[in-house]
Short mmCIF file of C-alpha atoms in Angstrom, two decimals:
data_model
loop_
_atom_site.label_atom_id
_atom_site.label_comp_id
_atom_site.label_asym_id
_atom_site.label_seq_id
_atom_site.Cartn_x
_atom_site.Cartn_y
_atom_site.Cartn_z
CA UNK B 1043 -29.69 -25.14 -41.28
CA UNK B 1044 -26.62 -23.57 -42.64
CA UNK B 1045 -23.51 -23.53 -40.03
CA UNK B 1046 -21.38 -20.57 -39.83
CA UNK B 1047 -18.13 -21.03 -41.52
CA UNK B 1048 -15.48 -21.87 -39.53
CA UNK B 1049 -13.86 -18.20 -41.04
CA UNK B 1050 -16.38 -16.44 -39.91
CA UNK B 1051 -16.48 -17.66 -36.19
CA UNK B 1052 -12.44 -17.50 -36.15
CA UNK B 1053 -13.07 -13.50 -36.99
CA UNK B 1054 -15.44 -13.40 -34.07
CA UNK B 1055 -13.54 -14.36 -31.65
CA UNK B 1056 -10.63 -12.29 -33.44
CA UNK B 1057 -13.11 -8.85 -33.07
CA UNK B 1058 -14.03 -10.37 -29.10
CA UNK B 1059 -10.18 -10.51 -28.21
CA UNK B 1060 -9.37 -7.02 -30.07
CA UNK B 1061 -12.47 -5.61 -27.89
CA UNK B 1062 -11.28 -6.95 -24.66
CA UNK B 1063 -7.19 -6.08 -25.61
CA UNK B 1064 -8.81 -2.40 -26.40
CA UNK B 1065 -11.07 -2.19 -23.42
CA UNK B 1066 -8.17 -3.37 -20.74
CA UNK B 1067 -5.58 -1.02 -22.81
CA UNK B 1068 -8.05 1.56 -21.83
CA UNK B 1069 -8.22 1.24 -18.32
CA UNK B 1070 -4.87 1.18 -18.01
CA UNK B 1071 -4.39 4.50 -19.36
CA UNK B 1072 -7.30 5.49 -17.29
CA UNK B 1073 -5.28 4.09 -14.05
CA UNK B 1074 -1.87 5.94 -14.99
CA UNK B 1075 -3.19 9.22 -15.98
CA UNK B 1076 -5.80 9.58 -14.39
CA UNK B 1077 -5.68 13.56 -13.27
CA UNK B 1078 -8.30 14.89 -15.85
CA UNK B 1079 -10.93 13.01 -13.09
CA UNK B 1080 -9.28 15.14 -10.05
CA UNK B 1081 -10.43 19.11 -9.82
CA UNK B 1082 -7.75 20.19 -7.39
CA UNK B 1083 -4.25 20.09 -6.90
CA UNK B 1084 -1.29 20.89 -4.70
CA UNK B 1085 2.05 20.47 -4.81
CA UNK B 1086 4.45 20.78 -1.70
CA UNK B 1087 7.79 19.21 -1.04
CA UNK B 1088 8.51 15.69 -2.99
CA UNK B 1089 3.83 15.45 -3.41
CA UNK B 1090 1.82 16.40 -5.81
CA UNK B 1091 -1.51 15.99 -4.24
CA UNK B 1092 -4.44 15.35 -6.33
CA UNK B 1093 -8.19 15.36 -4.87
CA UNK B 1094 -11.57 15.39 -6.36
CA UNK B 1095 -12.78 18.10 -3.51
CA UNK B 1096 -11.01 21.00 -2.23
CA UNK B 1097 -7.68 20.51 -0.40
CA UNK B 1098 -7.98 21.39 3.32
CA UNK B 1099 -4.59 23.50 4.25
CA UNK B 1100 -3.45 21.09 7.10
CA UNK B 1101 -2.33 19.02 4.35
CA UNK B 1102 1.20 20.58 4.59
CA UNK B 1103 1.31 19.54 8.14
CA UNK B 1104 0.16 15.71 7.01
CA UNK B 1105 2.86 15.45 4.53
CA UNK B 1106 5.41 16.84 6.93
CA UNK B 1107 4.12 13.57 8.96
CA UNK B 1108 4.73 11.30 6.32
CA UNK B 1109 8.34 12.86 5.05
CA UNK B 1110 9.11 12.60 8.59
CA UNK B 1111 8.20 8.48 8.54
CA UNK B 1112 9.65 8.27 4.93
CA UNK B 1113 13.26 9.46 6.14
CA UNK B 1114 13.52 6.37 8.29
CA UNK B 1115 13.68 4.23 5.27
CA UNK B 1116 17.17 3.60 3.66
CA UNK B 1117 14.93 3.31 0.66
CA UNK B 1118 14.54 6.97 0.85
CA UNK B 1119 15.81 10.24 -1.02
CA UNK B 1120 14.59 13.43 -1.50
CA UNK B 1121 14.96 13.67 -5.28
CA UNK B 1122 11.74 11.09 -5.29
CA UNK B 1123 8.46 12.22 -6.34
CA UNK B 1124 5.18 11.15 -5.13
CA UNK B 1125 1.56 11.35 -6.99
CA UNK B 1126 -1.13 10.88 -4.19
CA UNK B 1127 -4.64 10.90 -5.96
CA UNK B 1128 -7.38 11.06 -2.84
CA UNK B 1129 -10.68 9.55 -4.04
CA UNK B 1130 -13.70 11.17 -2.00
CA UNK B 1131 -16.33 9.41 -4.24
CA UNK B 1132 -16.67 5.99 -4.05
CA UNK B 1133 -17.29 5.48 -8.07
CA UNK B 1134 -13.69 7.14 -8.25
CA UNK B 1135 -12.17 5.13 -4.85
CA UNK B 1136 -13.80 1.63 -6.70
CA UNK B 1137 -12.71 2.79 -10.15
CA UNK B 1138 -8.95 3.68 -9.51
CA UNK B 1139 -8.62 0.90 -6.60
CA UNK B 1140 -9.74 -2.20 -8.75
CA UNK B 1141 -12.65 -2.54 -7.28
CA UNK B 1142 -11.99 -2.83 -3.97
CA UNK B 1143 -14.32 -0.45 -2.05
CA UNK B 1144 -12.96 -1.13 1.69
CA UNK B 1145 -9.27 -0.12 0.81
CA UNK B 1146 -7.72 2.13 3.02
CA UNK B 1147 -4.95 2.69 0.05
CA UNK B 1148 -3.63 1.62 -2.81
CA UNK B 1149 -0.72 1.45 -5.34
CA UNK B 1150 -1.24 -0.36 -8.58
CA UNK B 1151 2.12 -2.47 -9.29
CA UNK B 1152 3.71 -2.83 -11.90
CA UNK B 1153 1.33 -1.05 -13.76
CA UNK B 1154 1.63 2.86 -12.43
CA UNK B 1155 3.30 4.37 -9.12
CA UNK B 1156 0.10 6.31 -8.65
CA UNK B 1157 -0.79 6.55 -4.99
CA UNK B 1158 -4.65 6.36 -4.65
CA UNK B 1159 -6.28 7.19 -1.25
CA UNK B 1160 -10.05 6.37 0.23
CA UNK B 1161 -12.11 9.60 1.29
CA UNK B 1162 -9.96 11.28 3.73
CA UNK B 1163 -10.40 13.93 6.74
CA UNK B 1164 -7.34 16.12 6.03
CA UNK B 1165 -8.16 18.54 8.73
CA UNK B 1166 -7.68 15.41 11.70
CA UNK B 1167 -5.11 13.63 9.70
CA UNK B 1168 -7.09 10.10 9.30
CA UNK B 1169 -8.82 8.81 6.29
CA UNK B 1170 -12.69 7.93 6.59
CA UNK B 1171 -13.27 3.95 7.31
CA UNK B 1172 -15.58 2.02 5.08
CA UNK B 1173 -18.02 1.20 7.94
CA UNK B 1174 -19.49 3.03 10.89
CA UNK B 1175 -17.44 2.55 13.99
CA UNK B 1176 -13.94 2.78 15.56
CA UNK B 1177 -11.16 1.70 13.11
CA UNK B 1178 -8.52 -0.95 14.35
CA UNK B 1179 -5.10 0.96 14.96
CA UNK B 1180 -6.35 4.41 14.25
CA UNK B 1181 -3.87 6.30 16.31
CA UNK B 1182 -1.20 4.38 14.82
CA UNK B 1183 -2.71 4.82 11.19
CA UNK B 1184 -3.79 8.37 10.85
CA UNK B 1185 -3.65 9.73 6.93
CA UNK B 1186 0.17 10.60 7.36
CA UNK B 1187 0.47 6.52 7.61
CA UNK B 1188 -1.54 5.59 4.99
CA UNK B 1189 0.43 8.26 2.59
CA UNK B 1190 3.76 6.91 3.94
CA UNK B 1191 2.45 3.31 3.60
CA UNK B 1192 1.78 3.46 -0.04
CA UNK B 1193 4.65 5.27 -0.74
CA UNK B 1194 7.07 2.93 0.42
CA UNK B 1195 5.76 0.19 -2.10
CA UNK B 1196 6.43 3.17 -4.60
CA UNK B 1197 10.03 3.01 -3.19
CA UNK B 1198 10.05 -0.35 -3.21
CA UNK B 1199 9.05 -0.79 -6.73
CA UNK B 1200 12.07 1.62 -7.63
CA UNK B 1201 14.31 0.10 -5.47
CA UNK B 1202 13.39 -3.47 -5.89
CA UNK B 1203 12.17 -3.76 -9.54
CA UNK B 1204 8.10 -2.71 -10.96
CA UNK B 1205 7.26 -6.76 -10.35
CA UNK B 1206 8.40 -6.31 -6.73
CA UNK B 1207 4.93 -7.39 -5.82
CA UNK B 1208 5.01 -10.67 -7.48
CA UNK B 1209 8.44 -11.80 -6.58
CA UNK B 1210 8.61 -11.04 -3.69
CA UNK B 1211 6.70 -11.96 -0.55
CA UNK B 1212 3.56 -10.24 0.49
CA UNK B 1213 4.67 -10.02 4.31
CA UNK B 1214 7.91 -8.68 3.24
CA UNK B 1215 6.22 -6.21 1.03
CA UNK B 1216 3.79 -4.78 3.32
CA UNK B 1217 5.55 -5.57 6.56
CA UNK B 1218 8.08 -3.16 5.82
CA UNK B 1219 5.37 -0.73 4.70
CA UNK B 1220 3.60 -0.97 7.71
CA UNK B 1221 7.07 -0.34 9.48
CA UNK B 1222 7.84 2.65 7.89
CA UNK B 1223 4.39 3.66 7.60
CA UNK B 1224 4.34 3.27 11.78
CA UNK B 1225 7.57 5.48 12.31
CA UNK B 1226 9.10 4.10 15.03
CA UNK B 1227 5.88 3.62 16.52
CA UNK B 1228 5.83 0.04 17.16
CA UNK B 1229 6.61 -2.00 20.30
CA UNK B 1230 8.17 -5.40 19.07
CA UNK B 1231 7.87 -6.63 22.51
CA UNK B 1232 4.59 -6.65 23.00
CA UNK B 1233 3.27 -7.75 19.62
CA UNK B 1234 5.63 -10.87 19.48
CA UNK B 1235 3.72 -11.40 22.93
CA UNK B 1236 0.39 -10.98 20.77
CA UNK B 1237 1.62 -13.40 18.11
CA UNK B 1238 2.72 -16.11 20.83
CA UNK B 1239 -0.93 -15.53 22.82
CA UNK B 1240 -2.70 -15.47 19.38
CA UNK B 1241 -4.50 -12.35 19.98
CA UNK B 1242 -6.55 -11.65 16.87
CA UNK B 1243 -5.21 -8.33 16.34
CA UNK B 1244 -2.02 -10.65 14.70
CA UNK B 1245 -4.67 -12.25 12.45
CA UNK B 1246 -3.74 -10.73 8.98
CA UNK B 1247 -6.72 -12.41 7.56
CA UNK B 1248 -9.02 -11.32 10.07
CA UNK B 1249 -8.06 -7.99 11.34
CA UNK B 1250 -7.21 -6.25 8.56
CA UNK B 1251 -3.93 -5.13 10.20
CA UNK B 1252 -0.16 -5.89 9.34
CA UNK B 1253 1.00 -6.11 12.53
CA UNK B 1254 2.23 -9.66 12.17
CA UNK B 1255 4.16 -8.92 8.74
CA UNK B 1256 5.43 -5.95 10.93
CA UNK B 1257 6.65 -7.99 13.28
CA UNK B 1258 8.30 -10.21 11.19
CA UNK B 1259 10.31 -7.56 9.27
CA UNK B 1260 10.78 -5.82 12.25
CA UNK B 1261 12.62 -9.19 14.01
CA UNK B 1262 14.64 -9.28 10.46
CA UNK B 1263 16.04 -6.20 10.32
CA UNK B 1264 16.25 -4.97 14.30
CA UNK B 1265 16.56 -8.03 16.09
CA UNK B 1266 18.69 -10.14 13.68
CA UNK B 1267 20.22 -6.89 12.17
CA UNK B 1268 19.66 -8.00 8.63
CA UNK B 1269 20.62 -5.58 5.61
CA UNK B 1270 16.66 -4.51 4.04
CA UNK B 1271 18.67 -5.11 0.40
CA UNK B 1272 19.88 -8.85 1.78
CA UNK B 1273 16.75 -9.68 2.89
CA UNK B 1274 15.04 -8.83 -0.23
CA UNK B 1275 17.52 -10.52 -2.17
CA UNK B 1276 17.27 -13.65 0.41
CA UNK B 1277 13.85 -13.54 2.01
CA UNK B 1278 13.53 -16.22 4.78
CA UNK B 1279 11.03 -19.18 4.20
CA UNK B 1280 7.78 -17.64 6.45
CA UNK B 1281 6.31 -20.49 7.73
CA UNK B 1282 9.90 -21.32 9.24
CA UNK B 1283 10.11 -17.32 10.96
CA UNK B 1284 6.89 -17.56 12.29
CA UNK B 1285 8.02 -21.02 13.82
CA UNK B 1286 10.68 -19.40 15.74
CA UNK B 1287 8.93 -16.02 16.57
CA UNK B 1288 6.88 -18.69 18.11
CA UNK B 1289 8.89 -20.27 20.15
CA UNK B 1290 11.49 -17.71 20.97
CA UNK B 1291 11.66 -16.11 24.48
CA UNK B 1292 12.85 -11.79 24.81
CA UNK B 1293 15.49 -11.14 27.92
#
């Protein structure tokens, strides 16, 4: 039996990786432009709101709720420009979120500052869960949240650098997401309680919820009054915070 030249197999795999290169070059683009797959549009204030179904009109006072939340960052200005794309269908929600059909939101660093969205109710300001049932920390998550959320790592990515998500740590990231995603509405007290008593809720892993990273930027910046830039720039070791969240005890 004649073996294929060694030439011929080297092309093969040369026409495989050129496939591949084209095919992942493709869904990139697909990922940072993606508003030929969104119908409808709105602009108002620093968003330009893309959806795949009709815009409800309350969605001026959502994004009045989330400019409100974004204000308390020192990350924020108002010359910054945000490009929420809400993904009612799940083949568009699984598409433009990696594949990841429970996400609540999402924002696709370093690759795009797209902000992509889960099916949302505009009308009651909260976006639709993935499964039947009451959704953990729904009245302090309502859309306006999840908006604010994922613009904050947009922020952060401008503010920080477009790899911020792979230097830096993951409960820095999304802690102070979660905190300016919150608004003020978050009582450190009790949640350091949680985290001493263990209450699942602090679970990252199994609720779903950033509560602990919250509460660990939260101690940073309010409690120990650290700069947000210097503790970027000199993130504490986490396994050594959570020791002393652990054992400290509140006046």
């Amino acid at each position: 039996m004649k073996r294929p030249s060694l030439k011929k197999s080297r092309g093969a795999v040369c026409r495989v990786g050129l496939s591949l290169t084209g095919a992942l070059g493709l869904y990139i683009a697909i990922l940072a432009y993606p508003q030929p797959a969104f119908a409808y549009r709105l602009h108002y204030r620093q968003f330009d709101i893309w959806s795949d179904r009709p815009i409800d009109d309350p969605i001026s006072a959502v994004l009045d709720d989330a400019t409100r939340r974004l204000q308390t960052s020192i990350l924020y200005t108002p010359e910054q420009r945000f490009h929420v794309f809400i993904c009612n269908t799940r083949w568009r929600l699984q598409l433009y979120g990696i594949f990841h059909p429970r996400v609540g939101g999402i924002v696709i660093a370093p690759l795009t500052s797209n902000i992509y969205l889960r099916e949302a109710d505009i009308a009651r300001n909260r976006i639709i869960p993935p499964v039947a049932g009451p959704m953990l920390d729904a009245k302090e998550r309502p859309l306006a949240y999840y908006i604010t959320h994922e613009a904050t790592h947009v922020m952060q990515g401008r503010a920080f650098g477009r790899f911020f998500a792979l230097i830096h740590p993951a409960w820095l990231n999304e802690g102070y997401a979660d905190l300016v995603g919150k608004g003020g509405d978050f009582d450190l007290r009790d949640n350091l309680a949680r985290y001493q008593a263990h209450d699942p809720l602090m679970d990252v892993a199994r609720s779903g919820l950033y509560r602990r990273y919250h509460l660990e930027v939260a101690w940073m910046l309010e409690h120990d009054a650290v700069p947000l830039r210097m503790l970027y720039a000199h993130p504490p070791a986490e396994k050594k915070l959570l020791a002393r969240l652990a054992k400290v005890r509140l006046p």
